[in-house]
Short mmCIF file of C-alpha atoms and ligand atoms in Angstrom, two decimals:
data_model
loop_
_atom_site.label_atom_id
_atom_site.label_comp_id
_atom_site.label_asym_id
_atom_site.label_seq_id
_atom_site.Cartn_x
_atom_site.Cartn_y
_atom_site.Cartn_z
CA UNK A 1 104.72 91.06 72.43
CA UNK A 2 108.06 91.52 74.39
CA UNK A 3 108.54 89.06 76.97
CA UNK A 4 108.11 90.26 80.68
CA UNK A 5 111.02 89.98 82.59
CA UNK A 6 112.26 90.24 86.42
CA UNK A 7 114.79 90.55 88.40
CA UNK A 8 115.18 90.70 92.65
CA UNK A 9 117.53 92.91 94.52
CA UNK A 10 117.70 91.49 98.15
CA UNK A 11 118.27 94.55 100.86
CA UNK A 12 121.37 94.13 103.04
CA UNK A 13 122.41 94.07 106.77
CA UNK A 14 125.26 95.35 108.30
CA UNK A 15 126.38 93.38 111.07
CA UNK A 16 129.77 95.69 111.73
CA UNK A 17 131.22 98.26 109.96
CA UNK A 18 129.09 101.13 109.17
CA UNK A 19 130.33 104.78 107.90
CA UNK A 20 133.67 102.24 106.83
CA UNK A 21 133.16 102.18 102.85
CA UNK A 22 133.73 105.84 102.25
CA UNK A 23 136.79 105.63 104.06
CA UNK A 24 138.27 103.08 102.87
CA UNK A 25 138.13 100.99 105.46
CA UNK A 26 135.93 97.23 106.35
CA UNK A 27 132.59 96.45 106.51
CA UNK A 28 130.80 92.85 107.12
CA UNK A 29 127.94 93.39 105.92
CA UNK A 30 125.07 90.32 104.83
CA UNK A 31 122.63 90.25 101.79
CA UNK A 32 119.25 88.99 103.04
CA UNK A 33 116.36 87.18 102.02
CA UNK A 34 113.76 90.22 101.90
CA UNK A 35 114.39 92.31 98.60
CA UNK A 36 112.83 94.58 96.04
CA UNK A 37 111.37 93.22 92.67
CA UNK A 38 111.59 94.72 89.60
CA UNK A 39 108.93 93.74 86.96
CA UNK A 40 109.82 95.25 83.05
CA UNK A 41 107.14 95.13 80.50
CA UNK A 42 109.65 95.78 77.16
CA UNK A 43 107.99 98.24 74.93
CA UNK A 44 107.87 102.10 73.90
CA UNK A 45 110.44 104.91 74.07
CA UNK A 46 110.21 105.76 77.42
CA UNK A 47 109.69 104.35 80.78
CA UNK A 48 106.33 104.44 82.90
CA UNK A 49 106.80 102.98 86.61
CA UNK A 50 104.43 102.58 89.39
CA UNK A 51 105.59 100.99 93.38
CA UNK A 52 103.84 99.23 95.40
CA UNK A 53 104.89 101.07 98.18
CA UNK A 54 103.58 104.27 96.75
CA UNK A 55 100.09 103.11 95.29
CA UNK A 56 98.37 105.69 93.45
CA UNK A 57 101.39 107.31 91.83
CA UNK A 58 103.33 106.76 88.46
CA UNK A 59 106.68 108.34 87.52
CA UNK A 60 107.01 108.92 84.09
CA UNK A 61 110.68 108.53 82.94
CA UNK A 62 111.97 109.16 79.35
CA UNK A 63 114.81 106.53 77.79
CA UNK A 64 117.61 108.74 78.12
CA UNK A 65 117.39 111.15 81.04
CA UNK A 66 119.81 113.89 81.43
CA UNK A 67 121.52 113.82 84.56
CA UNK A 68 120.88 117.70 85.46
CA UNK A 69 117.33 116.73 85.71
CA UNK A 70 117.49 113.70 88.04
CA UNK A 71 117.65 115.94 91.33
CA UNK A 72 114.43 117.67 89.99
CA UNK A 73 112.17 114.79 88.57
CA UNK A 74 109.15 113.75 90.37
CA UNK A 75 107.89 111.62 92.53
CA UNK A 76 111.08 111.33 94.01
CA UNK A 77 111.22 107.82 94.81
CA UNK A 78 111.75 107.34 91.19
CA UNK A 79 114.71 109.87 90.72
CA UNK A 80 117.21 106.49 91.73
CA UNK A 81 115.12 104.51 89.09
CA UNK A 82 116.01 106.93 86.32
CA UNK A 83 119.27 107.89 87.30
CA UNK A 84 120.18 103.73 86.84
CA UNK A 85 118.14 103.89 83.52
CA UNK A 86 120.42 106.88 82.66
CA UNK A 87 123.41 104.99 83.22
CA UNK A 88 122.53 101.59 82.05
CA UNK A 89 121.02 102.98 79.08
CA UNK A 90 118.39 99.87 78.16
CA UNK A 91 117.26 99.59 74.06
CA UNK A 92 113.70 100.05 74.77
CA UNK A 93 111.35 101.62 77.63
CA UNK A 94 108.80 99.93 78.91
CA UNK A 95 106.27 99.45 82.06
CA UNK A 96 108.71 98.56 85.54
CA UNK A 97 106.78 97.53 88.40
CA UNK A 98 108.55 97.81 91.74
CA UNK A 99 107.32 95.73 94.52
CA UNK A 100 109.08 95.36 98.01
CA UNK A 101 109.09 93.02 101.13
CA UNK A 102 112.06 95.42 102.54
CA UNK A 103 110.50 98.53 104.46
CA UNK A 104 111.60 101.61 102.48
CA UNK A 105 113.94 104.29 104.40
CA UNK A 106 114.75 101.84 107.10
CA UNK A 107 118.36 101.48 106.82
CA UNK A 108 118.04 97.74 104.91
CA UNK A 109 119.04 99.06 101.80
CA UNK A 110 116.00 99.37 99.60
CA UNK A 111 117.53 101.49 97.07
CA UNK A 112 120.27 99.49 96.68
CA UNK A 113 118.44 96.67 95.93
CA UNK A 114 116.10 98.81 93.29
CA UNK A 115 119.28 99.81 91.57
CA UNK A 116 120.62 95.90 91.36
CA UNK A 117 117.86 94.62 90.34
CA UNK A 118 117.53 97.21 87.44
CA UNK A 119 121.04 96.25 86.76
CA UNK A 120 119.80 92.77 86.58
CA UNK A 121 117.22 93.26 84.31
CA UNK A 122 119.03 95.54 82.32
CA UNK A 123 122.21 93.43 81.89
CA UNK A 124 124.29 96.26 83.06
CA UNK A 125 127.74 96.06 84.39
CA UNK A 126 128.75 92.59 84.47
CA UNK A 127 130.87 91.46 88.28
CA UNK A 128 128.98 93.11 91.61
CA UNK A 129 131.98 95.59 91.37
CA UNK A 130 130.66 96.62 88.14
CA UNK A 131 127.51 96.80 89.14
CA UNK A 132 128.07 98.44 92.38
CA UNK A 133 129.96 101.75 90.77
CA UNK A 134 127.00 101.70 88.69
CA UNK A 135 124.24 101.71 91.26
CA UNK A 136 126.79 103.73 93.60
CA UNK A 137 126.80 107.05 90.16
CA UNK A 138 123.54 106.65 90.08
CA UNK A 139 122.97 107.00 93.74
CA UNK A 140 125.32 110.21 93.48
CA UNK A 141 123.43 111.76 90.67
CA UNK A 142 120.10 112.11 92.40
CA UNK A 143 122.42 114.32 94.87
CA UNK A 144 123.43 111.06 97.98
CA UNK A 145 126.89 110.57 98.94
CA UNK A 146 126.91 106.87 99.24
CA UNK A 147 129.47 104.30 99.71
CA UNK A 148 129.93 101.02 98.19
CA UNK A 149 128.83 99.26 100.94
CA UNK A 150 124.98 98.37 99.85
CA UNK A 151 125.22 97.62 96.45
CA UNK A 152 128.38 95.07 96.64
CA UNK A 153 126.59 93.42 99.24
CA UNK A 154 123.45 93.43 96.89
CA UNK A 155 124.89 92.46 94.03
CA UNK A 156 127.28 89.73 95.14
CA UNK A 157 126.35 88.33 98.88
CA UNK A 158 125.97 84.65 99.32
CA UNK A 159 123.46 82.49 100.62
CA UNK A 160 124.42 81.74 104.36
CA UNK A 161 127.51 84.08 103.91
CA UNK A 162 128.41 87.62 105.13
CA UNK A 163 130.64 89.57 103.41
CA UNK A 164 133.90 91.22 104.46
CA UNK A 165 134.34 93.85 101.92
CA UNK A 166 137.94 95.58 102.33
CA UNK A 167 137.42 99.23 100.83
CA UNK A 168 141.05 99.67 99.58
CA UNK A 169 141.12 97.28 97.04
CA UNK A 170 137.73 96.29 97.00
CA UNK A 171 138.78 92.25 98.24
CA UNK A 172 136.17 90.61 99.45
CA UNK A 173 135.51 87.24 101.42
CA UNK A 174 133.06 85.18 102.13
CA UNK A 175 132.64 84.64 106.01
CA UNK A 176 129.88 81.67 106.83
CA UNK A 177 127.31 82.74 109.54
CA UNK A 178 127.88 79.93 112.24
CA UNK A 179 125.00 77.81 112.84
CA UNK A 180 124.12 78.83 116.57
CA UNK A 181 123.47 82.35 115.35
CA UNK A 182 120.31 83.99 114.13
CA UNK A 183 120.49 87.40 112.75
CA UNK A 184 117.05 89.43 113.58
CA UNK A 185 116.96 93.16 112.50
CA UNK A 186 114.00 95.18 114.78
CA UNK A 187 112.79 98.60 113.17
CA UNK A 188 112.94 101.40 115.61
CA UNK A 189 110.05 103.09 113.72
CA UNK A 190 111.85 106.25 113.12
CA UNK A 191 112.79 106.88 109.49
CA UNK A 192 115.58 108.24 107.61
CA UNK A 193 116.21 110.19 104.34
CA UNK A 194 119.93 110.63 103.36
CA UNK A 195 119.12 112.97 101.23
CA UNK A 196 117.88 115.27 104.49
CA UNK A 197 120.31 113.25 107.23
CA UNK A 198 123.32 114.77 107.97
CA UNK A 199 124.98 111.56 105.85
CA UNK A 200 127.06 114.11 104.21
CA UNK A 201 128.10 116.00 106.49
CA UNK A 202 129.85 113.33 108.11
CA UNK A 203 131.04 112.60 104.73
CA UNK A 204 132.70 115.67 104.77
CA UNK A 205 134.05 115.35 108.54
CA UNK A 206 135.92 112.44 107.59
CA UNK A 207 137.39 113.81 104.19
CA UNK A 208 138.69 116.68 106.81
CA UNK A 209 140.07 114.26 108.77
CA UNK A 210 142.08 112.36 106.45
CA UNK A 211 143.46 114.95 104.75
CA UNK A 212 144.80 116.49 108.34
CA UNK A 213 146.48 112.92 108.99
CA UNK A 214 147.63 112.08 105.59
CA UNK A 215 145.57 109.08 104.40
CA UNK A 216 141.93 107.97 104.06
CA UNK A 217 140.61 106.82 107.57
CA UNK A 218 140.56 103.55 106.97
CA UNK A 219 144.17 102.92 106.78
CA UNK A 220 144.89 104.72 109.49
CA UNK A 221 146.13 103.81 113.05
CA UNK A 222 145.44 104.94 116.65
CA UNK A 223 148.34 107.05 116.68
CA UNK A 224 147.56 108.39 113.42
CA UNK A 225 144.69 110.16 115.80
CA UNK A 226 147.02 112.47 118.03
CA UNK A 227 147.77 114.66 115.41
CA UNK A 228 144.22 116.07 115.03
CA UNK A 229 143.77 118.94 117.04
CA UNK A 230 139.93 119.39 116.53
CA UNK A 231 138.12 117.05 119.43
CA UNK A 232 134.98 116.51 116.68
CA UNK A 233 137.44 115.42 113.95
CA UNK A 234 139.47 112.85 116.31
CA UNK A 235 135.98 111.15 117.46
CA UNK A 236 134.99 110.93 114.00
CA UNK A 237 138.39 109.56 112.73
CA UNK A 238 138.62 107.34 116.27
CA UNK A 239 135.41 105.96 115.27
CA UNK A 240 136.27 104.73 111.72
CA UNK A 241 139.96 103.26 113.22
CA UNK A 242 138.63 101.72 115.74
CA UNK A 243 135.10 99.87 113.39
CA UNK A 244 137.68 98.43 110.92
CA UNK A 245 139.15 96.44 113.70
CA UNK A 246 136.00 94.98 115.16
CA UNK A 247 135.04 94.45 111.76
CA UNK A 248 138.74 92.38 111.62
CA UNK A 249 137.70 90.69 115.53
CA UNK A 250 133.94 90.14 114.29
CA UNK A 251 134.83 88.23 111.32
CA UNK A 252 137.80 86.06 112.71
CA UNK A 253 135.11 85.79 115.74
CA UNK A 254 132.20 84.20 113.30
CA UNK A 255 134.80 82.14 111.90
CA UNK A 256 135.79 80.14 114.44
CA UNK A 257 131.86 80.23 116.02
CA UNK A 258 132.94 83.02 119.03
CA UNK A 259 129.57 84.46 119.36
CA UNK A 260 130.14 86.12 122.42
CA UNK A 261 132.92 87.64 120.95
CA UNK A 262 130.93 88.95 117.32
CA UNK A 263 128.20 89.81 120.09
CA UNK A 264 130.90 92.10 122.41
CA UNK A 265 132.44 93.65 118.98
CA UNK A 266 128.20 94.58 117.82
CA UNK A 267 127.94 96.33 121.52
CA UNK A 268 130.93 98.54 121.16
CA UNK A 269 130.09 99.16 117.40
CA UNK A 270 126.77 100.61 118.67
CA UNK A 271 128.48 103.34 121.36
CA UNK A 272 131.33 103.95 119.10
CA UNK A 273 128.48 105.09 116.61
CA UNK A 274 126.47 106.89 119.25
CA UNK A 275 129.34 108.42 121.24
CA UNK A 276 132.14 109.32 118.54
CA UNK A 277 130.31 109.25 115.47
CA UNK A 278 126.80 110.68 116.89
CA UNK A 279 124.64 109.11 114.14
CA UNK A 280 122.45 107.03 116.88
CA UNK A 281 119.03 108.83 118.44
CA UNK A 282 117.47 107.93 121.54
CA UNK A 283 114.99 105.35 120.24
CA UNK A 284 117.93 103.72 118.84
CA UNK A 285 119.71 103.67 121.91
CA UNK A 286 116.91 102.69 123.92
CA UNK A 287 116.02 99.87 121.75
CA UNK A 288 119.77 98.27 121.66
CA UNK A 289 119.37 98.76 125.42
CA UNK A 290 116.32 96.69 125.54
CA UNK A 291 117.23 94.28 123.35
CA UNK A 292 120.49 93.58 124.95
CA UNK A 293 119.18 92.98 128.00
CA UNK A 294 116.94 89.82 126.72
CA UNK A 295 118.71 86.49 127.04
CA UNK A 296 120.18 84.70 124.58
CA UNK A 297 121.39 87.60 122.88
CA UNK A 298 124.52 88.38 122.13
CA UNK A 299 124.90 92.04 120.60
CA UNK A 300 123.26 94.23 119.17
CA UNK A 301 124.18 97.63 117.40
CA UNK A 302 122.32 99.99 114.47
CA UNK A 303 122.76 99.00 111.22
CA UNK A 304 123.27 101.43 108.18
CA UNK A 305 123.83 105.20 108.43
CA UNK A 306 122.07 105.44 111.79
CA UNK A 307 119.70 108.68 112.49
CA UNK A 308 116.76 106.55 112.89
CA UNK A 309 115.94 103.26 111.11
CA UNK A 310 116.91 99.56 112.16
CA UNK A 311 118.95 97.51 114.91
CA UNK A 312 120.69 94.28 113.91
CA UNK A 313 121.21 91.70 116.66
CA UNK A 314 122.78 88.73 116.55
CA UNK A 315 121.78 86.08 118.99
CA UNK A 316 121.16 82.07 119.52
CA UNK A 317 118.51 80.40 117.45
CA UNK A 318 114.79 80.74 118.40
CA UNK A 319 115.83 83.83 121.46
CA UNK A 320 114.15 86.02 120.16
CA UNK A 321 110.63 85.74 118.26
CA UNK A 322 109.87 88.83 115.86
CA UNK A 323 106.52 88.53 116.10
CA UNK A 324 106.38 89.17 120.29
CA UNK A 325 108.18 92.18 119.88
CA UNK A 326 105.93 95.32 120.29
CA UNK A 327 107.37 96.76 116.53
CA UNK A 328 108.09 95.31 112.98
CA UNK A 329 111.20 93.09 113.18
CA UNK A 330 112.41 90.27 111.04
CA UNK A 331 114.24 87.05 111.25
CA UNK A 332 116.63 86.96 108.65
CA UNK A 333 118.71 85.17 106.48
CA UNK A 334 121.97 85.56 104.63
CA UNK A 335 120.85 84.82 101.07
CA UNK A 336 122.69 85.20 97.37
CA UNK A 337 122.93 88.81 95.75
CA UNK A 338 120.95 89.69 92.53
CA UNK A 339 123.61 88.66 90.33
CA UNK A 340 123.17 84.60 91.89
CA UNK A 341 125.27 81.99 94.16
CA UNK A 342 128.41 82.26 91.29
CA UNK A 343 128.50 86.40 90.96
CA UNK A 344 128.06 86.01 86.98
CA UNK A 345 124.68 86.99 86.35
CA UNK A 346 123.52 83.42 85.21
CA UNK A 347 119.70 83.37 84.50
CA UNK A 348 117.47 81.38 86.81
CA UNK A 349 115.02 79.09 85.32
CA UNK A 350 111.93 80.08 87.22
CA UNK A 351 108.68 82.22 86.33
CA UNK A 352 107.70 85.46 87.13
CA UNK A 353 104.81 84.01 88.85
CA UNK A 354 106.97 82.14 91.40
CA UNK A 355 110.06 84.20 91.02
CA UNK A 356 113.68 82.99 92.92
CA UNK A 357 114.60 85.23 95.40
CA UNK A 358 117.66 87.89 93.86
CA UNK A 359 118.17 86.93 90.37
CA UNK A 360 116.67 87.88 87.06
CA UNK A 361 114.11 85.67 84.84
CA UNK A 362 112.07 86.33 81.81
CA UNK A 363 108.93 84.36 80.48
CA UNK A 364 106.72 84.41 77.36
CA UNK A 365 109.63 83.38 75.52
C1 GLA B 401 124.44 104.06 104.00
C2 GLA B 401 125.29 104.22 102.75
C3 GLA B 401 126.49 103.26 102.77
C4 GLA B 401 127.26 103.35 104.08
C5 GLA B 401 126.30 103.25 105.26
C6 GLA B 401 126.99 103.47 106.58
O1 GLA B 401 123.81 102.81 104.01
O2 GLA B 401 124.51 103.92 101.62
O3 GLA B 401 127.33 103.54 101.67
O4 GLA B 401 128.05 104.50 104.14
O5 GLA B 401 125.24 104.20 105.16
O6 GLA B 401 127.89 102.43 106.81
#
């Protein structure tokens, strides 16, 4: 028989820099040690998956899907699995197994993670850019707009790193996370589904906007903003401008320790995305409130695309305890991306029983 193999995808944060990617523009964002693992059972012409998360149900998936179906096939949490399967186009089916510790539609990135770690265990692509167009097509063929932004991070964070990702040329650097900070992410409860969101039509409102002041958003400047005449276009432009330089502050801030600086930069991420972007909702709002006001933090801001899902904060070490908060929330680390600590892919050496967090494995010879 086929050996089994494995891979992990580990979800990402953003700590600054959200609705960036698409524009070109900077994001910081940090892999984490809570993921999505992929299980593959070699064997058979086409693929049969079940999810933890969805007990009860099994997608059916043949080897080679056509693309016109993806938006169609059903249940839909497996439209990302076969659009990667389209793309990667593996020799053989087989039996995946999906299994999570990242809560699904919360803004961390859980199918971004699914569609590394299928890249993983597929061997497709071969540097996290690679693999991020990949997962980043195959994200666009079930019909979301997405950025970069959560696959690079997936594919190629590192352990006790964040990432600053520059859009333009796709440069990246890795920024350490300063000892006296903790990163905790608290779920607001209210869920997401960018498919539904109005993700794309902000999308769109940028594309507007940049082609009214000549360039993509994220190489724009402040004064590139007095030439738009429509007030809805010049918040959403002033937002982007104004993110890529606290994503510039944060990460100089982290670098030289200035947490109350990073912390200041989170805060006025969070109202630029509320105010000028208007992707934040009330519980969002009223949970950075709260949040804020506890000591020892020092900002605190939603992460992802916003219209419900989770809060990042960054504050000092032990401040604030996940589990006496009244709603899920998690302490987390900055951990390596599914393709390992050196970007390459190399295979760990462990068992599926006891698998490494984010990288790929096989066993049974
Ligand atoms: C989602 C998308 C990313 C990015 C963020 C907002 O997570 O998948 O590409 O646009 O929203 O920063």
């Amino acid at each position: 028989m086929p050996a089994q193999r494995w891979a992990t995808g580990p979800g990402r944060v953003n700590l600054i820099g959200d609705h960036t990617d698409y524009n070109l523009g900077l994001a910081l964002p940090l892999a984490v040690d809570l993921g999505v693992t992929v299980a593959w059972e070699p064997g058979g012409d086409g693929f049969t998956v079940v999810s933890d998360a969805y007990p009860g149900e099994v997608a059916r998936i043949p080897r080679r899907p056509e693309t016109a179906t993806l938006t169609r096939l059903e249940p839909v949490w497996a439209r990302l699995v076969a659009a990667v399967v389209s793309l990667a186009r593996p020799a053989t089916g087989g039996v995946l197994r999906v299994s999570s510790t990242l809560p699904a539609g919360a803004g961390l990135s859980s199918s971004a993670a699914v569609g590394v770690a299928l890249c993983a265990l597929f061997g497709a692509g071969g540097t996290p850019e690679e693999v991020a167009r990949l997962c980043q097509e195959a994200e666009h063929r079930t019909g979301v707009p997405v950025g970069l932004l959560d696959p690079l991070v997936c594919a190629g964070g590192r352990r006790g790193h964040a990432l600053l990702v520059d859009f333009a040329s796709l440069a990246t650097e890795h920024v350490p996370v300063p000892e006296g900070a903790e990163v905790v992410v608290v779920d607001s409860g209210t869920r997401r589904d960018l498919r539904n969101a109005p993700y794309a039509d902000r999308v769109a409102e940028c594309a507007a906007a940049a082609a009214r002041v000549g360039r993509p958003l994220g190489l724009a400047g402040e004064d590139d903003l007095a030439g738009l005449a429509d007030p809805r276009l010049r918040r959403r432009a002033r937002h982007v401008v104004t993110e890529c330089r606290r994503v510039r502050g944060a990460a100089a801030a982290l670098a030289r320790g200035d947490l109350a600086v990073a912390g200041a930069l989170l805060d006025e991420s969070h109202a630029s995305l509320a105010t000028d972007f208007e992707v934040s909702t009330p519980e969002l709002d009223a949970l950075v409130a709260d949040l804020r006001a506890r000591p020892g933090t020092f900002g605190a801001r939603l992460t992802g695309a916003g219209f419900g899902g989770c809060v990042v904060v960054l504050a000092e070490p032990g401040a604030l305890d996940p589990a006496g908060l009244d709603r899920p929330a998690w302490r987390v680390r900055a951990a390596d991306g599914a393709l390992g600590p050196t970007g390459d892919g190399s295979p760990s050496a462990a068992t599926p029983s006891a698998p490494a967090p984010h990288r790929a494995g096989s066993a049974g010879g």
